[in-house]
Short mmCIF file of C-alpha atoms and ligand atoms in Angstrom, two decimals:
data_model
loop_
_atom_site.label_atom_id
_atom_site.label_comp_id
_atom_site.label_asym_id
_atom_site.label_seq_id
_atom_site.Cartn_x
_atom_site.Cartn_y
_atom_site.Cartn_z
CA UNK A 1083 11.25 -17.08 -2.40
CA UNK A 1084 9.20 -15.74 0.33
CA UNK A 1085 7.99 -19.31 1.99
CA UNK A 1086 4.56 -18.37 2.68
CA UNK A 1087 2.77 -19.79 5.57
CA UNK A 1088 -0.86 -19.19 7.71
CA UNK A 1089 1.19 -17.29 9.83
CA UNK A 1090 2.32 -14.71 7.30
CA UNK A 1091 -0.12 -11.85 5.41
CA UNK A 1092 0.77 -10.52 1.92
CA UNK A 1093 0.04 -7.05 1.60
CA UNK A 1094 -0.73 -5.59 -1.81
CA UNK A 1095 -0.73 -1.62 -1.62
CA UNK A 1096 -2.70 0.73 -3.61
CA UNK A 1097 -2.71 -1.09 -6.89
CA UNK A 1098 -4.89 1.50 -8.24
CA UNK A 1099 -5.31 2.56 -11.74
CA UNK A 1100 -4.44 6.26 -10.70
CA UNK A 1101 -1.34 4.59 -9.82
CA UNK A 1102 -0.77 1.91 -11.80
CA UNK A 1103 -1.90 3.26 -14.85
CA UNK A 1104 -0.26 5.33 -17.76
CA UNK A 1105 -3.40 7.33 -17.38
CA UNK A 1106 -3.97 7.39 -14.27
CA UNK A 1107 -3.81 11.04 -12.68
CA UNK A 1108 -1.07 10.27 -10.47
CA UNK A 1109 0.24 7.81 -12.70
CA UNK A 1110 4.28 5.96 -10.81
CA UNK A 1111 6.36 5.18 -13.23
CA UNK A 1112 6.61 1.15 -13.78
CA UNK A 1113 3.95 0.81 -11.57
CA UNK A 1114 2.07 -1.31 -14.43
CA UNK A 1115 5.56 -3.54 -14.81
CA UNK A 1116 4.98 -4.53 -11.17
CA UNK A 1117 1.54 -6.20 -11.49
CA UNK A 1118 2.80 -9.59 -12.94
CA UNK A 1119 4.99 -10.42 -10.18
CA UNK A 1120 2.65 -9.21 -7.60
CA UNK A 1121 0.46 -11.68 -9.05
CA UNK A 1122 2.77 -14.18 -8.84
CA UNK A 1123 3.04 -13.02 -4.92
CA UNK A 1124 -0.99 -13.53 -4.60
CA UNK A 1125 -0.70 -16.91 -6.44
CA UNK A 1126 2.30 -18.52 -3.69
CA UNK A 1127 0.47 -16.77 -0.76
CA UNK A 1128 -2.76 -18.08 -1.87
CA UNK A 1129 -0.98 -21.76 -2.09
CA UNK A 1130 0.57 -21.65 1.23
CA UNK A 1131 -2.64 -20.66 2.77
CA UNK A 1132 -1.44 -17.21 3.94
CA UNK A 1133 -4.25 -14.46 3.27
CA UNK A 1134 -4.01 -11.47 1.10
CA UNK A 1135 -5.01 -7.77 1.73
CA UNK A 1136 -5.33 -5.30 -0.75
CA UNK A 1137 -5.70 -1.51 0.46
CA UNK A 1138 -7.51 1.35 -1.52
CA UNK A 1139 -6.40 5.19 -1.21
CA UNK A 1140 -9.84 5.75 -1.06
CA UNK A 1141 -10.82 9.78 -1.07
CA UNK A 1142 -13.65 11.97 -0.94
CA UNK A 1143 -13.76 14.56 -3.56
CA UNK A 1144 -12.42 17.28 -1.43
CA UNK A 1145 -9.93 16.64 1.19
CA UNK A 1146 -6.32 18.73 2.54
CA UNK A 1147 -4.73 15.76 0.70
CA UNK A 1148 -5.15 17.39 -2.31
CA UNK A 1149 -3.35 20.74 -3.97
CA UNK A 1150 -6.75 22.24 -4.70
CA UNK A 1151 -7.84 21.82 -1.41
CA UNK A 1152 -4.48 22.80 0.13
CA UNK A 1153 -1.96 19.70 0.26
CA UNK A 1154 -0.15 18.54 -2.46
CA UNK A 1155 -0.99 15.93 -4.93
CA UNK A 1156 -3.36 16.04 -7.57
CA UNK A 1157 -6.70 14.97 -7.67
CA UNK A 1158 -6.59 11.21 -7.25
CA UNK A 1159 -8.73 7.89 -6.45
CA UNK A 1160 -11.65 9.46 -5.38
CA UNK A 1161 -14.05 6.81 -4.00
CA UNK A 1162 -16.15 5.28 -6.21
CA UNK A 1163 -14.17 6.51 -9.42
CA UNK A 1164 -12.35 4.57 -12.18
CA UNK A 1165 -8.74 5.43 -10.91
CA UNK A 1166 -9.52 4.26 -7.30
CA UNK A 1167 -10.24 0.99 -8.57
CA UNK A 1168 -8.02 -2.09 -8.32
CA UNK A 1169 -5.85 -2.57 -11.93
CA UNK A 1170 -7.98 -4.69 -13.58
CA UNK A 1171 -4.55 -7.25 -14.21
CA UNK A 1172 -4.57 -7.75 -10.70
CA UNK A 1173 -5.07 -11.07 -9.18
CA UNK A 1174 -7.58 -10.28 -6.54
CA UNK A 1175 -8.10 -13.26 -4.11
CA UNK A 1176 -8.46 -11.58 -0.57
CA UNK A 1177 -10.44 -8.53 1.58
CA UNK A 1178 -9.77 -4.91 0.79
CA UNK A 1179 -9.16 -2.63 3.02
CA UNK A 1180 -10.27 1.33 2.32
CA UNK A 1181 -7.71 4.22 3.76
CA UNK A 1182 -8.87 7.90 3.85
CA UNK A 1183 -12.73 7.65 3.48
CA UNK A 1184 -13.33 10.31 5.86
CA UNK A 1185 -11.01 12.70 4.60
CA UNK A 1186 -8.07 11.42 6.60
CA UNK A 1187 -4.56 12.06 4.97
CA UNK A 1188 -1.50 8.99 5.86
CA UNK A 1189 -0.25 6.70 3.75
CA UNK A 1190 -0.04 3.62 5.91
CA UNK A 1191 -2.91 0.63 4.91
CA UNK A 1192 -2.25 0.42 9.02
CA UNK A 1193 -3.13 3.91 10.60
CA UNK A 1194 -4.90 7.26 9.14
CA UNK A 1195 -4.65 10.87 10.12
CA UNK A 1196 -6.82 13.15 10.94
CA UNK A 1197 -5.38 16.22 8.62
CA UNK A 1198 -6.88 19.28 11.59
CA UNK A 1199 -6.26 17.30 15.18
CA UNK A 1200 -3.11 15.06 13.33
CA UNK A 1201 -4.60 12.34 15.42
CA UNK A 1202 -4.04 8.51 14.62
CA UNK A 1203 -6.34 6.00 14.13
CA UNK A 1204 -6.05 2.52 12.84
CA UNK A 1205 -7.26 1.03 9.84
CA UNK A 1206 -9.27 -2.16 9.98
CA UNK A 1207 -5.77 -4.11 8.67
CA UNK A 1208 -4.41 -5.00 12.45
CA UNK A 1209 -7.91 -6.20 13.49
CA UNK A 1210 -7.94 -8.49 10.53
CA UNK A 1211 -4.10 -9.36 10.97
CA UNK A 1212 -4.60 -10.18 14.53
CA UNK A 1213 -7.67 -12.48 13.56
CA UNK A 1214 -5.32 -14.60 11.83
CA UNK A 1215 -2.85 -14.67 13.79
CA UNK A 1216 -0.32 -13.11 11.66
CA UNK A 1217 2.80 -12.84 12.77
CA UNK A 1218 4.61 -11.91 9.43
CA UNK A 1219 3.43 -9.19 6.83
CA UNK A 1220 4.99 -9.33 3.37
CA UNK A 1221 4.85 -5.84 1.41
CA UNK A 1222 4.64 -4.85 -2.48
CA UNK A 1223 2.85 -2.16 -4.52
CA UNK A 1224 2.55 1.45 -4.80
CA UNK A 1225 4.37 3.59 -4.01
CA UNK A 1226 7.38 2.69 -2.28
CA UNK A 1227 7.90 6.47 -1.45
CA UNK A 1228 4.38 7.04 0.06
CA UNK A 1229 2.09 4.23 1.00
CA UNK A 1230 4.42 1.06 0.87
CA UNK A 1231 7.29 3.35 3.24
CA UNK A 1232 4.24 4.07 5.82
CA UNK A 1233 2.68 0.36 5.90
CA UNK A 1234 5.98 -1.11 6.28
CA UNK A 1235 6.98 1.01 8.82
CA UNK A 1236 4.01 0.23 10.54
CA UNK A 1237 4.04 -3.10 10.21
CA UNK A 1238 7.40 -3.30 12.28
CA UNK A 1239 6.39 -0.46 14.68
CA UNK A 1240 3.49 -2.89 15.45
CA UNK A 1241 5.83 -5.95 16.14
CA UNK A 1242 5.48 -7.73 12.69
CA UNK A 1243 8.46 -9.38 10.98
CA UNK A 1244 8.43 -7.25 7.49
CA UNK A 1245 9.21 -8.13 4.50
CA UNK A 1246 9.15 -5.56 1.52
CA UNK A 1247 9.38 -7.19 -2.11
CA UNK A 1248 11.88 -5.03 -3.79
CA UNK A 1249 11.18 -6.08 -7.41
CA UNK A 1250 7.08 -5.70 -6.21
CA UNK A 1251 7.22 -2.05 -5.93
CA UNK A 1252 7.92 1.46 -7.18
CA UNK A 1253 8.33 5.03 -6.56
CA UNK A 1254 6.96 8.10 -7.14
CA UNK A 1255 10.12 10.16 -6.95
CA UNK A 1256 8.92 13.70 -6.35
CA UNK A 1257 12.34 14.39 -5.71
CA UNK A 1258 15.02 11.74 -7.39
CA UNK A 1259 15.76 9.06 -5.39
CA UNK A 1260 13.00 9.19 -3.00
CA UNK A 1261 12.41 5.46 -3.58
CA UNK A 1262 15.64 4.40 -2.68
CA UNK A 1263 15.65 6.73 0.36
CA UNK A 1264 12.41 4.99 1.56
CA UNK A 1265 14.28 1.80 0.97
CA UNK A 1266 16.82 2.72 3.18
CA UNK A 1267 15.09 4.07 5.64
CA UNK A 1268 13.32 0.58 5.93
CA UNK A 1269 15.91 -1.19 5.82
CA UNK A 1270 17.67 0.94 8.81
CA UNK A 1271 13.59 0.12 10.63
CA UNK A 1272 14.44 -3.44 10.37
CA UNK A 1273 12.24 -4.49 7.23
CA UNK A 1274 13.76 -6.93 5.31
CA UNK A 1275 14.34 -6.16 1.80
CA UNK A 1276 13.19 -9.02 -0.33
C1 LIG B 1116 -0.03 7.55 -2.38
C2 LIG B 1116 0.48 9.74 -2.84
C3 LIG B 1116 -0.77 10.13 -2.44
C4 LIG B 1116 0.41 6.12 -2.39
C5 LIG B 1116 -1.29 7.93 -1.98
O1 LIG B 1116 -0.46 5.22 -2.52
O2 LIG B 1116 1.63 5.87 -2.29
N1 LIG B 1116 0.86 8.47 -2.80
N2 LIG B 1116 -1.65 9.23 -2.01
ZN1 LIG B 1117 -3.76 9.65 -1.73
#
Protein backbone atom coordinates (compact mmCIF):
# COMPACT_ATOMS: atom_id res chain seq x y z
CA UNK A 1 0.00 0.00 0.00
CA UNK A 2 1.21 3.21 -1.29
CA UNK A 3 -0.61 5.69 1.44
CA UNK A 4 -1.58 8.30 -0.88
CA UNK A 5 -1.76 11.81 0.21
CA UNK A 6 -2.21 15.69 -1.50
CA UNK A 7 1.29 15.73 -1.29
CA UNK A 8 1.98 12.76 -3.54
CA UNK A 9 1.21 12.54 -7.67
CA UNK A 10 0.48 9.16 -9.33
CA UNK A 11 1.93 8.95 -12.59
CA UNK A 12 0.39 6.68 -15.20
CA UNK A 13 2.85 6.32 -18.30
CA UNK A 14 1.97 5.78 -21.82
CA UNK A 15 -1.01 3.55 -21.38
CA UNK A 16 -1.49 3.59 -24.99
CA UNK A 17 -3.12 1.09 -27.13
CA UNK A 18 0.16 0.84 -29.31
CA UNK A 19 1.43 -0.28 -26.09
CA UNK A 20 -0.98 -1.79 -24.27
CA UNK A 21 -2.59 -3.55 -26.87
CA UNK A 22 -2.12 -7.06 -28.57
CA UNK A 23 -2.49 -5.01 -31.67
CA UNK A 24 -0.97 -2.31 -31.06
CA UNK A 25 2.18 -1.67 -33.40
CA UNK A 26 4.55 -1.66 -30.68
CA UNK A 27 2.55 -3.88 -28.72
CA UNK A 28 4.83 -4.81 -24.57
CA UNK A 29 4.14 -7.87 -23.61
CA UNK A 30 1.57 -7.94 -20.44
CA UNK A 31 1.16 -4.51 -20.87
CA UNK A 32 -2.81 -5.19 -21.04
CA UNK A 33 -2.38 -7.44 -17.56
CA UNK A 34 -1.19 -4.20 -15.96
CA UNK A 35 -4.29 -2.01 -16.51
CA UNK A 36 -6.43 -3.48 -13.60
CA UNK A 37 -4.08 -2.71 -10.95
CA UNK A 38 -3.20 0.60 -12.34
CA UNK A 39 -6.72 1.22 -11.95
CA UNK A 40 -6.78 0.21 -8.70
CA UNK A 41 -3.68 2.85 -8.27
CA UNK A 42 -6.06 5.75 -9.86
CA UNK A 43 -8.96 4.61 -7.59
CA UNK A 44 -6.63 4.95 -3.90
CA UNK A 45 -4.93 8.13 -5.34
CA UNK A 46 -8.16 9.53 -6.31
CA UNK A 47 -9.46 8.69 -2.53
CA UNK A 48 -6.61 10.19 -0.79
CA UNK A 49 -6.94 13.29 -2.78
CA UNK A 50 -3.54 12.96 -4.54
CA UNK A 51 -3.89 13.91 -8.40
CA UNK A 52 -3.25 11.73 -11.32
CA UNK A 53 -1.26 12.38 -14.60
CA UNK A 54 -1.42 10.40 -17.49
CA UNK A 55 1.31 11.07 -20.34
CA UNK A 56 0.83 10.38 -24.16
CA UNK A 57 3.91 9.40 -26.55
CA UNK A 58 2.40 11.66 -28.74
CA UNK A 59 4.22 11.77 -32.46
CA UNK A 60 3.99 13.40 -35.64
CA UNK A 61 3.94 11.16 -38.56
CA UNK A 62 7.53 11.57 -39.38
CA UNK A 63 10.07 12.03 -36.77
CA UNK A 64 14.12 10.47 -36.14
CA UNK A 65 12.20 8.43 -33.52
CA UNK A 66 11.18 6.22 -35.97
CA UNK A 67 13.21 3.38 -38.21
CA UNK A 68 11.77 4.83 -41.39
CA UNK A 69 12.81 8.06 -40.62
CA UNK A 70 16.17 6.94 -39.17
CA UNK A 71 15.82 5.81 -35.35
CA UNK A 72 14.59 2.74 -34.32
CA UNK A 73 11.15 1.75 -33.44
CA UNK A 74 8.35 1.26 -35.57
CA UNK A 75 5.78 3.47 -36.49
CA UNK A 76 3.86 4.19 -33.30
CA UNK A 77 1.17 6.60 -31.53
CA UNK A 78 1.07 9.08 -33.97
CA UNK A 79 -1.05 12.01 -32.68
CA UNK A 80 -4.41 11.88 -33.22
CA UNK A 81 -4.43 8.02 -34.17
CA UNK A 82 -6.14 5.02 -32.53
CA UNK A 83 -2.87 3.55 -30.94
CA UNK A 84 -1.92 6.92 -29.30
CA UNK A 85 -4.99 6.85 -27.47
CA UNK A 86 -5.41 6.00 -23.78
CA UNK A 87 -6.56 1.94 -23.38
CA UNK A 88 -9.96 2.34 -23.31
CA UNK A 89 -9.91 -0.02 -19.68
CA UNK A 90 -8.19 2.71 -18.21
CA UNK A 91 -9.55 4.59 -15.36
CA UNK A 92 -8.97 8.10 -16.48
CA UNK A 93 -9.62 10.66 -13.63
CA UNK A 94 -6.78 13.35 -14.06
CA UNK A 95 -4.85 15.86 -16.86
CA UNK A 96 -2.79 14.37 -19.64
CA UNK A 97 0.18 15.37 -20.45
CA UNK A 98 1.49 15.05 -24.40
CA UNK A 99 5.48 14.13 -24.93
CA UNK A 100 7.05 14.47 -28.44
CA UNK A 101 4.52 16.70 -30.36
CA UNK A 102 7.13 18.55 -32.06
CA UNK A 103 9.11 15.80 -33.14
CA UNK A 104 11.16 15.59 -29.98
CA UNK A 105 12.58 12.02 -29.16
CA UNK A 106 13.00 11.11 -24.85
CA UNK A 107 11.13 9.01 -23.03
CA UNK A 108 10.68 10.90 -19.81
CA UNK A 109 6.72 12.37 -19.22
CA UNK A 110 9.34 15.08 -17.44
CA UNK A 111 11.82 16.39 -20.20
CA UNK A 112 11.96 16.00 -24.23
CA UNK A 113 14.80 16.12 -26.68
CA UNK A 114 15.40 17.84 -29.37
CA UNK A 115 16.68 14.77 -31.78
CA UNK A 116 19.37 17.59 -34.08
CA UNK A 117 20.62 20.15 -31.08
CA UNK A 118 20.00 17.01 -28.23
CA UNK A 119 18.76 19.90 -26.19
CA UNK A 120 16.35 19.42 -23.10
CA UNK A 121 13.29 20.85 -22.44
CA UNK A 122 10.65 20.13 -19.91
CA UNK A 123 7.36 18.84 -20.28
CA UNK A 124 4.43 20.64 -18.74
CA UNK A 125 4.48 17.65 -15.77
CA UNK A 126 6.91 19.75 -13.19
CA UNK A 127 4.83 22.94 -13.73
CA UNK A 128 1.75 21.01 -12.83
CA UNK A 129 3.66 18.98 -10.01
CA UNK A 130 4.95 22.09 -8.52
CA UNK A 131 1.30 23.63 -8.58
CA UNK A 132 0.37 21.08 -6.21
CA UNK A 133 2.85 20.99 -4.26
CA UNK A 134 3.97 17.55 -4.84
CA UNK A 135 6.52 16.34 -3.10
CA UNK A 136 6.16 12.55 -3.92
CA UNK A 137 5.60 10.99 -7.51
CA UNK A 138 4.40 7.39 -7.65
CA UNK A 139 5.24 5.56 -11.11
CA UNK A 140 3.46 2.63 -13.20
CA UNK A 141 2.86 1.90 -16.90
CA UNK A 142 4.66 1.42 -20.02
CA UNK A 143 7.41 0.57 -20.54
CA UNK A 144 9.57 0.06 -17.73
CA UNK A 145 12.57 -0.13 -20.21
CA UNK A 146 11.80 3.20 -22.03
CA UNK A 147 9.40 5.74 -20.69
CA UNK A 148 8.77 4.55 -17.00
CA UNK A 149 13.10 4.20 -16.60
CA UNK A 150 13.30 8.02 -17.96
CA UNK A 151 10.28 9.55 -15.79
CA UNK A 152 11.49 7.91 -12.79
CA UNK A 153 14.78 8.92 -13.18
CA UNK A 154 13.64 12.22 -13.56
CA UNK A 155 11.49 12.38 -11.00
CA UNK A 156 14.46 11.81 -8.46
CA UNK A 157 16.96 13.91 -10.51
CA UNK A 158 14.34 16.67 -9.84
CA UNK A 159 14.25 16.07 -5.98
CA UNK A 160 11.01 13.92 -5.80
CA UNK A 161 10.72 10.92 -3.46
CA UNK A 162 9.94 8.03 -6.25
CA UNK A 163 8.13 5.38 -6.07
CA UNK A 164 7.89 2.84 -9.06
CA UNK A 165 4.96 0.16 -8.76
CA UNK A 166 6.67 -2.99 -9.70
CA UNK A 167 3.56 -5.15 -10.34
CA UNK A 168 2.17 -1.65 -12.41
CA UNK A 169 4.57 -1.99 -15.16
CA UNK A 170 6.31 -3.83 -17.97
CA UNK A 171 9.02 -4.08 -20.41
CA UNK A 172 9.72 -4.03 -23.75
CA UNK A 173 12.82 -6.19 -23.69
CA UNK A 174 14.59 -5.41 -26.94
CA UNK A 175 17.29 -7.21 -25.52
CA UNK A 176 16.26 -9.86 -22.54
CA UNK A 177 16.25 -8.49 -19.40
CA UNK A 178 16.16 -4.93 -20.20
CA UNK A 179 13.29 -4.51 -17.72
CA UNK A 180 15.00 -5.76 -14.91
CA UNK A 181 18.14 -3.78 -15.83
CA UNK A 182 15.98 -0.56 -15.76
CA UNK A 183 14.81 -1.81 -12.42
CA UNK A 184 18.06 -1.89 -11.16
CA UNK A 185 19.30 0.91 -12.38
CA UNK A 186 16.42 2.71 -10.43
CA UNK A 187 16.76 1.19 -7.70
CA UNK A 188 20.74 2.05 -7.56
CA UNK A 189 19.02 6.15 -8.47
CA UNK A 190 17.23 5.86 -5.28
CA UNK A 191 13.56 5.03 -6.55
CA UNK A 192 11.86 2.92 -4.41
CA UNK A 193 10.62 -0.21 -5.80
CA UNK A 194 7.05 -0.71 -4.78
C1 LIG B 1 8.21 4.12 -25.48
C2 LIG B 1 9.53 3.18 -27.10
C3 LIG B 1 9.29 4.23 -27.94
C4 LIG B 1 7.61 4.02 -24.12
C5 LIG B 1 7.96 5.19 -26.31
O1 LIG B 1 6.52 4.59 -23.89
O2 LIG B 1 8.21 3.35 -23.25
N1 LIG B 1 9.01 3.12 -25.89
N2 LIG B 1 8.51 5.24 -27.54
ZN1 LIG C 1 7.73 6.74 -28.89
Amino acid sequence: MIGYDDRTALVVVDLQNDFADPAGSLAVRGGDEIIGRVNDQVAQAREAGAAVFYSQDWHPETTPHFAKDGGIWPVHCVAGTWGAELHPALRVEGERIRKGIGGEDGYSAFTVRDPVSGEESPTALVAMLAQRHAERVVVCGLATDYCVRGTALDARRLGFETVLLTDAVAAVDLRPDDGERALAEMEAAGVTLG
